[in-house]
Amino acid sequence: MRKIAIYGKGGIGKSTTTSNLSAALAKKGYRVMQIGCDPKADSTKNLMGGKRIPTVLEQIKAKGEELTLNDIVFEGFGGVLCVESGGPTPGVGCAGRGIISAFEKLEELEAFETYKPDIVIYDVLGDVVCGGFAMPIRGGYAKDVYVVSSGEMMSLYAANNIASAIRNFGKRGYARLRGLVLNAKNIENEREIVEKAVQEIGTQIVCYVPRSSEIQEAENQGGTVFEFLTDSVMQGVYNELADRILADA
């Protein structure tokens, strides 16, 4: 079972990238589980017809000891297994702690043993790399980490912070940074800016994702480019990303 974490600053297109990656891998015949690790709980909506699924934390609160895997794991496009960790009520509690609680519940219910996914992808908010948000790498859940970034300063700043956290945990034999996915925002000299940044960070650009109206068109219909756009150029881009990640195994 391959375990991957995809980090990125909020609003950078991380969940869009992750969902299309999951769809691409599913189309290639892999059994994929995508776990959203963001209090917004919107990681998997493009795999679920644009609909929000109940989060692990919501279901723990509602069902307690009667909670089952059917309450928190939902099958989306291409058979992708979708999970959202969720977060606390705004202003109350710690979002990072919410991720930890969700992971503990998935372990307790033996989610991986039951569904036997080939690939597990953790979609993680990367603005703050605290203990909870670092759980996918700190807890040894994910072995390979990719960062989604554009050429914008704050996006690259977040990418550098994530890389620093991975280096710290890497010393203990946890996760390794495999590279950066450049999700273009069409800013001036963007590729050059990011190429310089990855040299400083000590990684590489794994895939270039051009800015495209096709992505928004598919999302407006509630899904990925694989589900709603049969002749989309972007399918080739996400297939390339999937192939690069598979080759990194």
Coordinates of C-alpha atoms in Angstrom, one line a residue:
M1 CA 0.0 0.0 0.0
R2 CA 1.5 3.3 -1.1
K3 CA 0.8 6.2 1.3
I4 CA 1.2 9.8 0.0
A5 CA 0.6 13.2 1.6
I6 CA -0.1 16.3 -0.5
Y7 CA 0.4 19.6 1.3
G8 CA -0.2 23.1 0.2
K9 CA -1.3 26.6 1.3
G10 CA -5.0 27.1 1.5
G11 CA -6.5 28.3 -1.8
I12 CA -3.6 27.1 -3.9
G13 CA -5.6 24.4 -5.7
K14 CA -4.3 21.5 -3.5
S15 CA -7.7 19.7 -3.2
T16 CA -8.5 20.2 -6.9
T17 CA -5.1 18.7 -7.8
T18 CA -5.5 15.8 -5.3
S19 CA -9.0 14.9 -6.5
N20 CA -7.9 14.9 -10.2
L21 CA -4.9 12.8 -9.2
S22 CA -7.1 10.3 -7.4
A23 CA -9.4 10.2 -10.4
A24 CA -6.4 9.6 -12.8
L25 CA -5.1 6.8 -10.6
A26 CA -8.5 5.2 -10.3
K27 CA -8.9 5.3 -14.1
K28 CA -5.5 3.4 -14.3
G29 CA -7.1 0.6 -12.2
Y30 CA -5.8 1.5 -8.7
R31 CA -8.0 1.3 -5.6
V32 CA -7.5 4.8 -4.1
M33 CA -8.5 6.2 -0.8
Q34 CA -8.4 10.0 -0.4
I35 CA -8.5 11.4 3.1
G36 CA -9.2 15.2 3.5
C37 CA -7.2 16.7 6.4
D38 CA -8.7 20.2 6.4
P39 CA -11.4 21.6 8.7
K40 CA -13.2 22.9 5.6
A41 CA -13.9 19.3 4.7
D42 CA -14.1 20.0 1.0
S43 CA -11.2 17.8 -0.2
T44 CA -13.4 15.1 -1.7
K45 CA -16.4 17.0 -3.0
N46 CA -15.2 16.9 -6.6
L47 CA -15.2 13.1 -6.3
M48 CA -18.7 13.1 -4.7
G49 CA -20.7 15.0 -7.4
G50 CA -20.0 18.3 -5.7
K51 CA -21.6 17.1 -2.4
R52 CA -20.1 17.4 1.0
I53 CA -19.8 14.1 2.9
P54 CA -20.2 13.8 6.7
T55 CA -16.8 14.1 8.5
V56 CA -15.3 11.6 10.9
L57 CA -15.5 14.1 13.8
E58 CA -19.2 14.8 13.1
Q59 CA -20.0 11.2 13.0
I60 CA -18.0 10.4 16.2
K61 CA -20.1 13.1 17.9
A62 CA -23.4 11.9 16.5
K63 CA -22.9 8.1 16.8
G64 CA -20.3 7.5 19.5
E65 CA -19.4 3.8 19.9
E66 CA -22.0 2.8 17.3
L67 CA -19.9 4.4 14.6
T68 CA -19.0 2.1 11.7
L69 CA -16.8 2.5 8.5
N70 CA -19.9 2.9 6.5
D71 CA -20.6 6.2 8.4
I72 CA -17.3 7.8 7.4
V73 CA -16.1 6.1 4.2
F74 CA -17.9 6.9 0.9
E75 CA -17.4 5.7 -2.6
G76 CA -16.9 8.4 -5.2
F77 CA -16.1 8.7 -8.8
G78 CA -14.1 5.8 -10.2
G79 CA -14.5 3.9 -6.9
V80 CA -12.3 6.4 -5.0
L81 CA -12.9 5.9 -1.3
C82 CA -13.5 9.3 0.3
V83 CA -13.0 10.4 3.9
E84 CA -13.1 13.8 5.5
S85 CA -11.5 14.2 8.9
G86 CA -13.3 17.5 9.6
G87 CA -12.6 20.0 12.4
P88 CA -14.1 21.5 15.5
T89 CA -16.7 24.2 15.8
P90 CA -15.1 27.5 14.8
G91 CA -13.6 29.2 17.8
V92 CA -13.7 26.0 19.8
G93 CA -11.0 23.3 19.9
C94 CA -7.9 22.6 17.8
A95 CA -8.2 21.7 14.2
G96 CA -5.0 19.7 14.4
R97 CA -6.3 17.6 17.2
G98 CA -9.3 16.9 15.0
I99 CA -7.1 15.2 12.4
I100 CA -5.4 13.1 15.1
S101 CA -8.8 12.0 16.4
A102 CA -9.9 11.1 12.9
F103 CA -6.8 9.1 12.2
E104 CA -7.2 7.2 15.5
K105 CA -10.7 6.3 14.6
L106 CA -9.8 5.0 11.2
E107 CA -7.1 2.8 12.8
E108 CA -9.5 1.6 15.5
L109 CA -12.0 0.6 12.8
E110 CA -9.3 -1.0 10.7
A111 CA -10.1 1.0 7.6
F112 CA -7.0 0.1 5.6
E113 CA -7.3 -3.6 6.4
T114 CA -11.0 -3.6 5.4
Y115 CA -10.8 -1.7 2.1
K116 CA -7.3 -2.7 1.2
P117 CA -6.5 0.4 -1.0
D118 CA -3.5 0.3 -3.3
I119 CA -2.8 4.0 -2.7
V120 CA -3.8 6.3 0.2
I121 CA -3.6 10.1 -0.4
Y122 CA -3.8 12.5 2.5
D123 CA -4.8 16.0 1.4
V124 CA -3.4 18.3 4.1
L125 CA -3.7 22.0 4.7
G126 CA -0.2 23.4 4.8
D127 CA -0.5 26.9 6.2
V128 CA 0.3 25.7 9.7
V129 CA 2.5 22.6 10.1
C130 CA 1.6 22.0 13.8
G131 CA 1.5 18.6 15.4
G132 CA -2.0 17.7 14.1
F133 CA -1.4 18.9 10.5
A134 CA 2.0 17.2 10.6
M135 CA 0.3 13.9 11.7
P136 CA 0.4 12.3 8.2
I137 CA 4.2 12.6 8.2
R138 CA 5.0 12.7 11.9
G139 CA 2.9 9.6 12.7
G140 CA 4.5 7.6 9.9
Y141 CA 1.2 7.4 7.9
A142 CA 2.6 8.8 4.7
K143 CA 6.1 8.0 3.3
D144 CA 6.1 10.3 0.3
V145 CA 5.2 14.0 0.4
Y146 CA 4.4 16.3 -2.5
V147 CA 3.7 20.1 -2.1
V148 CA 1.4 22.0 -4.4
S149 CA 2.5 25.6 -5.0
S150 CA 2.3 28.4 -7.4
G151 CA 4.9 31.1 -7.9
E152 CA 3.3 33.4 -5.4
M153 CA 5.4 34.4 -2.4
M154 CA 3.1 33.1 0.3
S155 CA 2.6 29.8 -1.4
L156 CA 6.3 29.3 -1.7
Y157 CA 6.8 30.4 1.9
A158 CA 4.4 27.7 3.0
A159 CA 6.1 25.2 0.8
N160 CA 9.5 26.0 2.4
N161 CA 7.9 25.6 5.9
I162 CA 6.5 22.2 4.9
A163 CA 9.9 21.1 3.5
S164 CA 11.5 22.1 6.8
A165 CA 9.1 20.0 8.8
I166 CA 9.7 17.1 6.5
R167 CA 13.4 17.4 6.9
N168 CA 13.0 17.4 10.7
F169 CA 10.8 14.3 10.6
G170 CA 12.9 12.7 7.9
K171 CA 15.8 12.4 10.3
R172 CA 13.6 9.9 12.3
G173 CA 12.9 7.8 9.2
Y174 CA 9.4 9.1 8.5
A175 CA 8.5 10.8 5.3
R176 CA 10.5 12.2 2.4
L177 CA 9.8 15.2 0.2
R178 CA 9.4 13.9 -3.4
G179 CA 8.8 17.3 -5.1
L180 CA 6.6 20.2 -5.8
V181 CA 3.6 20.4 -8.2
L182 CA 3.6 23.7 -9.8
N183 CA -0.1 24.7 -10.1
A184 CA 0.3 27.8 -12.3
K185 CA -1.4 31.1 -11.5
N186 CA 0.1 32.8 -14.7
I187 CA 2.1 35.3 -12.8
E188 CA 5.1 36.8 -14.6
N189 CA 8.2 34.6 -14.8
E190 CA 6.4 32.0 -12.7
R191 CA 8.3 28.9 -13.8
E192 CA 11.7 30.6 -13.3
I193 CA 10.6 31.8 -9.8
V194 CA 9.6 28.3 -8.8
E195 CA 12.7 26.6 -10.3
K196 CA 14.9 28.9 -8.2
A197 CA 12.8 28.2 -5.1
V198 CA 13.0 24.4 -5.4
Q199 CA 16.8 24.7 -5.7
E200 CA 16.8 26.6 -2.4
I201 CA 14.4 24.1 -0.8
G202 CA 16.3 21.2 -2.1
T203 CA 13.7 19.5 -4.2
Q204 CA 12.3 19.4 -7.8
I205 CA 9.3 20.3 -9.9
V206 CA 7.4 17.0 -10.4
C207 CA 4.8 18.3 -12.7
Y208 CA 3.6 21.6 -14.3
V209 CA -0.2 22.1 -14.1
P210 CA -1.1 25.0 -16.4
R211 CA -4.0 27.3 -15.5
S212 CA -7.0 26.2 -17.4
S213 CA -10.7 27.1 -17.6
E214 CA -11.4 23.4 -18.0
I215 CA -10.8 22.7 -14.4
Q216 CA -13.3 25.3 -13.3
E217 CA -15.8 24.0 -15.9
A218 CA -15.6 20.5 -14.4
E219 CA -15.8 21.8 -10.8
N220 CA -18.9 23.9 -11.7
Q221 CA -20.5 20.5 -12.7
G222 CA -19.4 19.0 -9.4
G223 CA -16.5 16.9 -10.4
T224 CA -13.1 16.3 -12.0
V225 CA -12.0 16.7 -15.6
F226 CA -12.1 12.9 -15.9
E227 CA -15.8 12.8 -15.1
F228 CA -17.2 15.7 -17.1
L229 CA -14.8 16.6 -19.9
T230 CA -14.1 13.8 -22.3
D231 CA -11.7 15.6 -24.5
S232 CA -9.9 17.7 -21.8
V233 CA -6.3 18.5 -22.3
M234 CA -6.0 18.6 -18.5
Q235 CA -6.6 14.8 -18.3
G236 CA -3.2 14.4 -19.9
V237 CA -1.7 16.7 -17.3
Y238 CA -3.1 14.8 -14.4
N239 CA -2.2 11.5 -16.0
E240 CA 1.3 12.7 -16.3
L241 CA 1.3 13.7 -12.6
A242 CA -0.1 10.2 -11.7
D243 CA 2.6 8.5 -13.8
R244 CA 5.4 10.6 -12.2
I245 CA 4.2 9.7 -8.7
L246 CA 3.8 6.0 -9.6
A247 CA 7.4 6.0 -10.9
D248 CA 8.6 7.4 -7.6
A249 CA 7.6 4.3 -5.8

